[in-house]
Amino acid sequence: MKHTTTVLASAIAVVALAGCASAPSPAELQAQFDAMMKASFRDEGIAKVDRLTQDAGQAACSTGQAPTAEQAKAIEAEAMATIKPPSDGKYLGDWREGEKLAQNGRGMTWTDKSADTSANGANCYNCHQITKAEISYGTIGPSLYQFGKLRGVTNPSAPEAQAMVQYTWGKLNNAWAYNACSNMPRFGHKKLLSEQQLKHVMALLLDPASPVNAQ
Ligand code: HEC
């Protein structure tokens, strides 16, 4: 019995060695992986295989290792440059619509008729606690309950509130501007939500009348 085990172990060692001799280089492995990914998907409705194409930031964030401080700075600067203020200068919509969007996790699927975002939800509860009324939420992101209140926004149109209003707008538009490689979807940048939808979610977080900021 012992003998058989030894023979087997040696056979495995030989196979392993042979494997090493012709091991593909990391570049070859990457090429094989890319080819496998391409072969595994096809265009279907609005969902096109170009979703597999990574921009420079996504590639830097997908290595399995945290970006270096220098890379992170470059990714954040690039993301910051994509953020534009709302076209009419108004940052807040209707928190009730914002709550509906936050609850809704659908969109971007091949059965959607068009790439128009009106069918999309924002899926915020999937990662965040937001109101006290909703007890089912994910915890990948920090709790946003009392967000406006805790950040000192008692009147979102007051001059002293503008820094926080603009930060929140930036975060929703392109979360990487403040945190390279964050798991938070880049709602504005990736056109997951329209400007109006973003304003509604803004109101959910910052309107003093929103249940987020209730006692
Ligand atoms: C897939 C998970 C995910 C989804 C969906 C998501 N977030 Fe986030 N969010 C995160 C993570 C993780 C962080 C913390 C890391 C960071 O700051 O980027 C975060 C951070 C934030 C912050 C910054 C919090 C702070 O203390 O400054 C805000 C604001 C925010 N999210 C709002 C939202 C809103 C509103 C939605 C829906 C429109 C949403 N998030 C959807 C994962 C998510």
GROMACS .gro file of C-alpha atoms and ligand atoms in nm:
model
  258
    1MET     CA    1   0.000   0.000   0.000
    2LYS     CA    2   0.281   0.236   0.105
    3HIS     CA    3   0.469   0.147  -0.213
    4THR     CA    4   0.170   0.230  -0.436
    5THR     CA    5   0.135   0.568  -0.268
    6THR     CA    6   0.501   0.648  -0.331
    7VAL     CA    7   0.476   0.549  -0.695
    8LEU     CA    8   0.166   0.761  -0.737
    9ALA     CA    9   0.327   1.058  -0.564
   10SER     CA   10   0.630   1.034  -0.793
   11ALA     CA   11   0.407   1.010  -1.098
   12ILE     CA   12   0.225   1.325  -0.990
   13ALA     CA   13   0.557   1.501  -0.928
   14VAL     CA   14   0.673   1.412  -1.281
   15VAL     CA   15   0.349   1.539  -1.432
   16ALA     CA   16   0.375   1.858  -1.226
   17LEU     CA   17   0.732   1.912  -1.344
   18ALA     CA   18   0.637   1.853  -1.705
   19GLY     CA   19   0.359   2.104  -1.655
   20CYS     CA   20   0.604   2.361  -1.527
   21ALA     CA   21   0.836   2.326  -1.823
   22SER     CA   22   0.568   2.445  -2.066
   23ALA     CA   23   0.370   2.673  -1.834
   24PRO     CA   24   0.217   2.961  -2.028
   25SER     CA   25   0.346   3.307  -1.944
   26PRO     CA   26   0.114   3.551  -1.764
   27ALA     CA   27   0.061   3.732  -2.097
   28GLU     CA   28  -0.036   3.406  -2.269
   29LEU     CA   29  -0.271   3.318  -1.984
   30GLN     CA   30  -0.431   3.663  -2.010
   31ALA     CA   31  -0.477   3.619  -2.387
   32GLN     CA   32  -0.634   3.274  -2.330
   33PHE     CA   33  -0.860   3.422  -2.064
   34ASP     CA   34  -0.966   3.711  -2.290
   35ALA     CA   35  -1.044   3.467  -2.573
   36MET     CA   36  -1.248   3.249  -2.337
   37MET     CA   37  -1.445   3.551  -2.214
   38LYS     CA   38  -1.514   3.668  -2.570
   39ALA     CA   39  -1.626   3.319  -2.673
   40SER     CA   40  -1.858   3.291  -2.371
   41PHE     CA   41  -2.077   3.594  -2.447
   42ARG     CA   42  -2.265   3.738  -2.742
   43ASP     CA   43  -2.455   4.060  -2.813
   44GLU     CA   44  -2.815   4.027  -2.702
   45GLY     CA   45  -3.054   4.322  -2.719
   46ILE     CA   46  -2.906   4.626  -2.545
   47ALA     CA   47  -2.643   4.409  -2.370
   48LYS     CA   48  -2.341   4.411  -2.597
   49VAL     CA   49  -2.012   4.228  -2.554
   50ASP     CA   50  -1.838   4.565  -2.541
   51ARG     CA   51  -1.926   4.548  -2.171
   52LEU     CA   52  -1.623   4.321  -2.144
   53THR     CA   53  -1.390   4.595  -2.261
   54GLN     CA   54  -1.222   4.758  -1.962
   55ASP     CA   55  -1.111   5.120  -1.950
   56ALA     CA   56  -0.769   5.194  -1.799
   57GLY     CA   57  -0.915   5.244  -1.450
   58GLN     CA   58  -1.113   4.920  -1.459
   59ALA     CA   59  -0.806   4.729  -1.575
   60ALA     CA   60  -0.599   4.879  -1.291
   61CYS     CA   61  -0.876   4.790  -1.044
   62SER     CA   62  -0.908   4.430  -1.167
   63THR     CA   63  -0.560   4.294  -1.097
   64GLY     CA   64  -0.662   4.139  -0.766
   65GLN     CA   65  -0.429   4.380  -0.587
   66ALA     CA   66  -0.504   4.723  -0.448
   67PRO     CA   67  -0.375   5.000  -0.675
   68THR     CA   68  -0.057   5.178  -0.567
   69ALA     CA   69  -0.100   5.523  -0.413
   70GLU     CA   70   0.013   5.677  -0.741
   71GLN     CA   71  -0.233   5.469  -0.950
   72ALA     CA   72  -0.516   5.552  -0.708
   73LYS     CA   73  -0.442   5.923  -0.741
   74ALA     CA   74  -0.452   5.901  -1.121
   75ILE     CA   75  -0.778   5.700  -1.120
   76GLU     CA   76  -0.940   5.948  -0.880
   77ALA     CA   77  -0.828   6.250  -1.083
   78GLU     CA   78  -0.961   6.093  -1.404
   79ALA     CA   79  -1.294   6.017  -1.233
   80MET     CA   80  -1.316   6.367  -1.084
   81ALA     CA   81  -1.279   6.518  -1.431
   82THR     CA   82  -1.592   6.330  -1.551
   83ILE     CA   83  -1.821   6.497  -1.293
   84LYS     CA   84  -2.037   6.780  -1.421
   85PRO     CA   85  -2.282   6.980  -1.209
   86PRO     CA   86  -2.653   6.942  -1.299
   87SER     CA   87  -2.736   7.136  -1.618
   88ASP     CA   88  -2.986   7.365  -1.440
   89GLY     CA   89  -2.776   7.399  -1.124
   90LYS     CA   90  -3.045   7.223  -0.912
   91TYR     CA   91  -2.908   6.925  -0.722
   92LEU     CA   92  -3.219   6.791  -0.549
   93GLY     CA   93  -3.532   6.627  -0.695
   94ASP     CA   94  -3.809   6.443  -0.512
   95TRP     CA   95  -3.704   6.209  -0.228
   96ARG     CA   96  -4.016   5.991  -0.285
   97GLU     CA   97  -3.894   5.910  -0.635
   98GLY     CA   98  -3.547   5.862  -0.490
   99GLU     CA   99  -3.679   5.601  -0.246
  100LYS     CA  100  -3.849   5.413  -0.531
  101LEU     CA  101  -3.523   5.413  -0.726
  102ALA     CA  102  -3.323   5.302  -0.422
  103GLN     CA  103  -3.562   5.007  -0.377
  104ASN     CA  104  -3.548   4.904  -0.742
  105GLY     CA  105  -3.268   4.673  -0.851
  106ARG     CA  106  -3.361   4.612  -1.210
  107GLY     CA  107  -3.219   4.739  -1.539
  108MET     CA  108  -2.935   4.702  -1.793
  109THR     CA  109  -3.056   4.356  -1.899
  110TRP     CA  110  -3.085   4.230  -2.255
  111THR     CA  111  -3.465   4.222  -2.232
  112ASP     CA  112  -3.479   4.600  -2.176
  113LYS     CA  113  -3.611   4.775  -2.482
  114SER     CA  114  -3.355   5.054  -2.499
  115ALA     CA  115  -3.051   5.188  -2.318
  116ASP     CA  116  -3.276   5.468  -2.184
  117THR     CA  117  -3.228   5.469  -1.806
  118SER     CA  118  -3.597   5.528  -1.722
  119ALA     CA  119  -3.644   5.155  -1.665
  120ASN     CA  120  -3.340   5.134  -1.437
  121GLY     CA  121  -3.340   5.123  -1.063
  122ALA     CA  122  -3.053   5.247  -0.847
  123ASN     CA  123  -3.033   4.942  -0.621
  124CYS     CA  124  -2.894   5.143  -0.329
  125TYR     CA  125  -3.048   4.914  -0.065
  126ASN     CA  126  -2.853   4.626  -0.207
  127CYS     CA  127  -2.545   4.776  -0.041
  128HIS     CA  128  -2.666   5.041   0.205
  129GLN     CA  129  -2.905   5.090   0.492
  130ILE     CA  130  -3.098   5.407   0.402
  131THR     CA  131  -3.430   5.453   0.584
  132LYS     CA  132  -3.538   5.287   0.907
  133ALA     CA  133  -3.860   5.162   0.745
  134GLU     CA  134  -3.671   4.925   0.512
  135ILE     CA  135  -3.523   4.646   0.719
  136SER     CA  136  -3.377   4.448   0.428
  137TYR     CA  137  -3.051   4.592   0.301
  138GLY     CA  138  -2.692   4.500   0.220
  139THR     CA  139  -2.390   4.613   0.416
  140ILE     CA  140  -2.118   4.633   0.150
  141GLY     CA  141  -2.144   5.011   0.182
  142PRO     CA  142  -2.182   5.221   0.500
  143SER     CA  143  -2.526   5.302   0.642
  144LEU     CA  144  -2.670   5.617   0.486
  145TYR     CA  145  -2.939   5.656   0.751
  146GLN     CA  146  -2.932   6.020   0.871
  147PHE     CA  147  -2.677   6.101   0.599
  148GLY     CA  148  -2.781   6.465   0.549
  149LYS     CA  149  -2.826   6.527   0.919
  150LEU     CA  150  -2.494   6.374   1.020
  151ARG     CA  151  -2.319   6.576   0.750
  152GLY     CA  152  -2.471   6.899   0.876
  153VAL     CA  153  -2.706   6.962   0.582
  154THR     CA  154  -3.011   7.125   0.741
  155ASN     CA  155  -3.084   7.343   0.437
  156PRO     CA  156  -2.949   7.197   0.110
  157SER     CA  157  -2.961   7.535  -0.067
  158ALA     CA  158  -2.764   7.720   0.202
  159PRO     CA  159  -2.414   7.827   0.091
  160GLU     CA  160  -2.250   7.636   0.376
  161ALA     CA  161  -2.418   7.312   0.259
  162GLN     CA  162  -2.277   7.332  -0.095
  163ALA     CA  163  -1.954   7.145  -0.031
  164MET     CA  164  -2.147   6.843   0.103
  165VAL     CA  165  -2.414   6.868  -0.170
  166GLN     CA  166  -2.144   6.868  -0.437
  167TYR     CA  167  -1.954   6.583  -0.274
  168THR     CA  168  -2.273   6.370  -0.268
  169TRP     CA  169  -2.346   6.456  -0.631
  170GLY     CA  170  -1.990   6.361  -0.724
  171LYS     CA  171  -2.006   6.037  -0.528
  172LEU     CA  172  -2.326   5.929  -0.707
  173ASN     CA  173  -2.194   6.032  -1.047
  174ASN     CA  174  -1.855   5.869  -1.019
  175ALA     CA  175  -1.769   5.712  -0.683
  176TRP     CA  176  -1.408   5.658  -0.794
  177ALA     CA  177  -1.343   6.031  -0.777
  178TYR     CA  178  -1.321   5.991  -0.400
  179ASN     CA  179  -1.220   5.630  -0.368
  180ALA     CA  180  -1.037   5.456  -0.654
  181CYS     CA  181  -1.172   5.109  -0.734
  182SER     CA  182  -1.468   5.142  -0.496
  183ASN     CA  183  -1.740   4.878  -0.534
  184MET     CA  184  -2.000   5.151  -0.564
  185PRO     CA  185  -2.149   5.168  -0.917
  186ARG     CA  186  -2.059   5.485  -1.108
  187PHE     CA  187  -2.418   5.583  -1.174
  188GLY     CA  188  -2.369   5.899  -1.378
  189HIS     CA  189  -2.044   5.809  -1.548
  190LYS     CA  190  -2.170   5.470  -1.667
  191LYS     CA  191  -2.510   5.615  -1.763
  192LEU     CA  192  -2.694   5.384  -1.524
  193LEU     CA  193  -2.917   5.671  -1.407
  194SER     CA  194  -3.026   5.993  -1.578
  195GLU     CA  195  -2.953   6.335  -1.435
  196GLN     CA  196  -3.314   6.358  -1.309
  197GLN     CA  197  -3.294   6.017  -1.143
  198LEU     CA  198  -2.970   6.118  -0.973
  199LYS     CA  199  -3.141   6.430  -0.839
  200HIS     CA  200  -3.418   6.217  -0.687
  201VAL     CA  201  -3.163   5.999  -0.509
  202MET     CA  202  -2.982   6.314  -0.394
  203ALA     CA  203  -3.308   6.432  -0.235
  204LEU     CA  204  -3.350   6.097  -0.059
  205LEU     CA  205  -3.012   6.150   0.109
  206LEU     CA  206  -3.015   6.525   0.167
  207ASP     CA  207  -3.371   6.662   0.181
  208PRO     CA  208  -3.451   6.735   0.549
  209ALA     CA  209  -3.806   6.604   0.479
  210SER     CA  210  -3.674   6.265   0.361
  211PRO     CA  211  -3.717   5.974   0.606
  212VAL     CA  212  -3.339   5.936   0.588
  213ASN     CA  213  -3.308   6.249   0.798
  214ALA     CA  214  -3.610   6.188   1.021
  215GLN     CA  215  -3.565   6.183   1.401
  216HEC     C1  216  -2.270   4.745  -0.515
  216HEC     C2  217  -2.279   4.815  -0.391
  216HEC     C3  218  -2.326   4.959  -0.388
  216HEC     C4  219  -2.439   5.012  -0.445
  216HEC     C5  220  -2.543   4.943  -0.532
  216HEC     C6  221  -2.443   5.149  -0.401
  216HEC     N1  222  -2.334   5.176  -0.323
  216HEC    FE1  223  -2.295   5.353  -0.230
  216HEC     N2  224  -2.120   5.277  -0.158
  216HEC     C7  225  -2.079   5.149  -0.173
  216HEC     C8  226  -1.954   5.131  -0.102
  216HEC     C9  227  -1.874   5.001  -0.093
  216HEC    C10  228  -1.921   5.254  -0.045
  216HEC    C11  229  -1.798   5.285   0.042
  216HEC    C12  230  -1.676   5.301  -0.043
  216HEC    C13  231  -1.678   5.433  -0.115
  216HEC     O1  232  -1.683   5.538  -0.048
  216HEC     O2  233  -1.677   5.432  -0.238
  216HEC    C14  234  -2.028   5.346  -0.083
  216HEC    C15  235  -2.032   5.478  -0.046
  216HEC    C16  236  -2.141   5.561  -0.067
  216HEC    C17  237  -2.150   5.698  -0.022
  216HEC    C18  238  -2.045   5.775   0.053
  216HEC    C19  239  -2.076   5.761   0.200
  216HEC    C20  240  -2.001   5.858   0.287
  216HEC     O3  241  -2.002   5.836   0.409
  216HEC     O4  242  -1.946   5.957   0.239
  216HEC    C21  243  -2.274   5.745  -0.061
  216HEC    C22  244  -2.330   5.883  -0.037
  216HEC    C23  245  -2.340   5.637  -0.131
  216HEC     N3  246  -2.257   5.526  -0.132
  216HEC    C24  247  -2.467   5.645  -0.182
  216HEC    C25  248  -2.527   5.545  -0.260
  216HEC    C26  249  -2.657   5.559  -0.322
  216HEC    C27  250  -2.751   5.677  -0.302
  216HEC    C28  251  -2.678   5.447  -0.396
  216HEC    C29  252  -2.790   5.419  -0.492
  216HEC    C30  253  -2.807   5.521  -0.594
  216HEC    C31  254  -2.561   5.361  -0.377
  216HEC     N4  255  -2.473   5.425  -0.294
  216HEC    C32  256  -2.545   5.236  -0.433
  216HEC    C33  257  -2.144   5.049  -0.242
  216HEC    C34  258  -2.260   5.063  -0.313
   0.00000   0.00000   0.00000
